[in-house]
mmCIF file of C-alpha atoms in Angstrom:
data_model
loop_
_atom_site.group_PDB
_atom_site.id
_atom_site.type_symbol
_atom_site.label_atom_id
_atom_site.label_comp_id
_atom_site.label_asym_id
_atom_site.label_seq_id
_atom_site.Cartn_x
_atom_site.Cartn_y
_atom_site.Cartn_z
ATOM 1 C CA UNK A 30 0.000 0.000 0.000
ATOM 2 C CA UNK A 31 1.376 3.423 -0.904
ATOM 3 C CA UNK A 32 2.388 5.977 1.717
ATOM 4 C CA UNK A 33 -0.237 8.366 0.373
ATOM 5 C CA UNK A 34 -3.017 5.820 0.781
ATOM 6 C CA UNK A 35 -1.838 4.825 4.266
ATOM 7 C CA UNK A 36 -1.711 8.504 5.275
ATOM 8 C CA UNK A 37 -5.213 9.105 3.907
ATOM 9 C CA UNK A 38 -6.595 6.054 5.741
ATOM 10 C CA UNK A 39 -4.909 7.139 8.964
ATOM 11 C CA UNK A 40 -6.451 10.590 8.534
ATOM 12 C CA UNK A 41 -9.921 9.098 8.051
ATOM 13 C CA UNK A 42 -9.624 6.926 11.157
ATOM 14 C CA UNK A 43 -8.201 9.787 13.225
ATOM 15 C CA UNK A 44 -10.925 12.122 11.988
ATOM 16 C CA UNK A 45 -13.727 9.715 12.881
ATOM 17 C CA UNK A 46 -12.237 9.038 16.320
ATOM 18 C CA UNK A 47 -11.719 12.764 16.856
ATOM 19 C CA UNK A 48 -15.298 13.545 15.876
ATOM 20 C CA UNK A 49 -16.614 10.815 18.169
ATOM 21 C CA UNK A 50 -14.352 11.247 21.175
ATOM 22 C CA UNK A 51 -12.358 14.458 20.654
ATOM 23 C CA UNK A 52 -9.022 12.603 20.804
ATOM 24 C CA UNK A 53 -8.234 11.347 17.300
ATOM 25 C CA UNK A 54 -5.559 13.869 16.472
ATOM 26 C CA UNK A 55 -2.994 12.856 19.021
ATOM 27 C CA UNK A 56 -4.211 9.504 20.248
ATOM 28 C CA UNK A 57 -4.596 7.946 16.807
ATOM 29 C CA UNK A 58 -2.416 10.027 14.506
ATOM 30 C CA UNK A 59 0.830 10.068 16.475
ATOM 31 C CA UNK A 60 1.062 6.270 16.897
ATOM 32 C CA UNK A 61 -0.192 5.816 13.341
ATOM 33 C CA UNK A 62 2.472 8.093 11.917
ATOM 34 C CA UNK A 63 5.184 6.318 13.918
ATOM 35 C CA UNK A 64 4.009 2.738 13.360
ATOM 36 C CA UNK A 65 2.488 2.833 9.875
ATOM 37 C CA UNK A 66 4.328 5.665 8.166
ATOM 38 C CA UNK A 67 7.715 5.287 9.911
ATOM 39 C CA UNK A 68 7.856 8.876 11.180
ATOM 40 C CA UNK A 69 10.242 9.669 13.999
ATOM 41 C CA UNK A 70 8.466 10.589 17.228
ATOM 42 C CA UNK A 71 9.091 14.341 17.037
ATOM 43 C CA UNK A 72 7.978 14.666 13.413
ATOM 44 C CA UNK A 73 4.842 12.634 14.190
ATOM 45 C CA UNK A 74 3.840 15.073 16.913
ATOM 46 C CA UNK A 75 4.386 18.116 14.700
ATOM 47 C CA UNK A 76 2.582 16.575 11.730
ATOM 48 C CA UNK A 77 -0.330 15.535 13.918
ATOM 49 C CA UNK A 78 -0.709 19.065 15.255
ATOM 50 C CA UNK A 79 -0.841 20.444 11.704
ATOM 51 C CA UNK A 80 -3.618 18.016 10.779
ATOM 52 C CA UNK A 81 -5.558 18.646 13.993
ATOM 53 C CA UNK A 82 -6.170 22.279 13.046
ATOM 54 C CA UNK A 83 -8.249 21.313 10.024
ATOM 55 C CA UNK A 84 -9.950 18.277 11.555
ATOM 56 C CA UNK A 85 -10.953 20.171 14.700
ATOM 57 C CA UNK A 86 -12.382 22.951 12.543
ATOM 58 C CA UNK A 87 -14.393 20.436 10.521
ATOM 59 C CA UNK A 88 -15.723 18.740 13.672
ATOM 60 C CA UNK A 89 -16.696 22.095 15.178
ATOM 61 C CA UNK A 90 -19.284 22.736 12.446
ATOM 62 C CA UNK A 91 -21.789 19.973 13.365
ATOM 63 C CA UNK A 92 -21.202 20.551 17.105
ATOM 64 C CA UNK A 93 -22.049 24.227 16.585
ATOM 65 C CA UNK A 94 -25.122 23.434 14.485
ATOM 66 C CA UNK A 95 -26.354 21.104 17.250
ATOM 67 C CA UNK A 96 -25.642 23.766 19.921
ATOM 68 C CA UNK A 97 -23.197 21.414 21.654
ATOM 69 C CA UNK A 98 -20.476 24.000 22.295
ATOM 70 C CA UNK A 99 -20.150 25.896 25.564
ATOM 71 C CA UNK A 100 -18.494 28.973 24.042
ATOM 72 C CA UNK A 101 -17.404 30.700 27.266
ATOM 73 C CA UNK A 102 -15.643 27.568 28.504
ATOM 74 C CA UNK A 103 -14.192 26.961 25.041
ATOM 75 C CA UNK A 104 -12.740 30.471 25.110
ATOM 76 C CA UNK A 105 -11.026 29.881 28.459
ATOM 77 C CA UNK A 106 -9.750 26.512 27.272
ATOM 78 C CA UNK A 107 -8.426 28.190 24.138
ATOM 79 C CA UNK A 108 -6.431 30.749 26.114
ATOM 80 C CA UNK A 109 -4.760 28.059 28.196
ATOM 81 C CA UNK A 110 -4.338 25.685 25.272
ATOM 82 C CA UNK A 111 -2.628 28.319 23.123
ATOM 83 C CA UNK A 112 -0.083 29.081 25.824
ATOM 84 C CA UNK A 113 0.411 25.437 26.788
ATOM 85 C CA UNK A 114 0.756 24.225 23.203
ATOM 86 C CA UNK A 115 3.337 26.893 22.440
ATOM 87 C CA UNK A 116 5.401 25.974 25.497
ATOM 88 C CA UNK A 117 5.073 22.248 24.785
ATOM 89 C CA UNK A 118 6.131 22.698 21.172
ATOM 90 C CA UNK A 119 9.157 24.732 22.270
ATOM 91 C CA UNK A 120 10.391 22.086 24.734
ATOM 92 C CA UNK A 121 9.566 18.892 22.815
ATOM 93 C CA UNK A 122 12.872 19.021 20.923
ATOM 94 C CA UNK A 123 14.738 18.651 24.216
ATOM 95 C CA UNK A 124 12.980 15.398 25.097
ATOM 96 C CA UNK A 125 14.525 12.210 23.707
ATOM 97 C CA UNK A 126 12.143 10.331 21.407
ATOM 98 C CA UNK A 127 12.073 7.253 23.635
ATOM 99 C CA UNK A 128 10.952 9.304 26.655
ATOM 100 C CA UNK A 129 8.439 11.190 24.564
ATOM 101 C CA UNK A 130 6.921 7.880 23.426
ATOM 102 C CA UNK A 131 6.877 6.540 26.989
ATOM 103 C CA UNK A 132 5.203 9.680 28.290
ATOM 104 C CA UNK A 133 2.623 9.450 25.510
ATOM 105 C CA UNK A 134 1.828 5.810 26.369
ATOM 106 C CA UNK A 135 1.665 6.609 30.085
ATOM 107 C CA UNK A 136 -0.758 9.463 29.513
ATOM 108 C CA UNK A 137 -2.947 7.299 27.275
ATOM 109 C CA UNK A 138 -2.987 4.451 29.825
ATOM 110 C CA UNK A 139 -3.740 6.705 32.788
ATOM 111 C CA UNK A 140 -6.546 8.352 30.804
ATOM 112 C CA UNK A 141 -7.979 4.978 29.789
ATOM 113 C CA UNK A 142 -7.885 3.673 33.362
ATOM 114 C CA UNK A 143 -9.436 6.853 34.686
ATOM 115 C CA UNK A 144 -12.243 6.685 32.122
ATOM 116 C CA UNK A 145 -12.730 2.969 32.810
ATOM 117 C CA UNK A 146 -13.194 3.363 36.547
ATOM 118 C CA UNK A 147 -15.246 6.547 36.302
ATOM 119 C CA UNK A 148 -14.694 9.857 37.979
#
């Protein structure tokens, strides 16, 4: 299968998961880029972020139409997310790829366990 086709399929899966759960960009795309497209860990994170901009914008349309967006909260989240994403993107280059991957897996596992046992 060509790289282009694999990338397109990964994008479709990540987009569907993102639209359903709000997590497809990082949770699906980063491992997919590393495992299926042979990206190094740092490039996978950067590429995923670039794709998230468009996919999040596309997902926002039906959520807005259905009045499922709390705009005030979204605005506060945006302020924090902009600052945090900038800082994270500035320091990611200092983190060895193996530790970045381990941190990613740890975060995913802790999130899964937390969701599984409830809040």
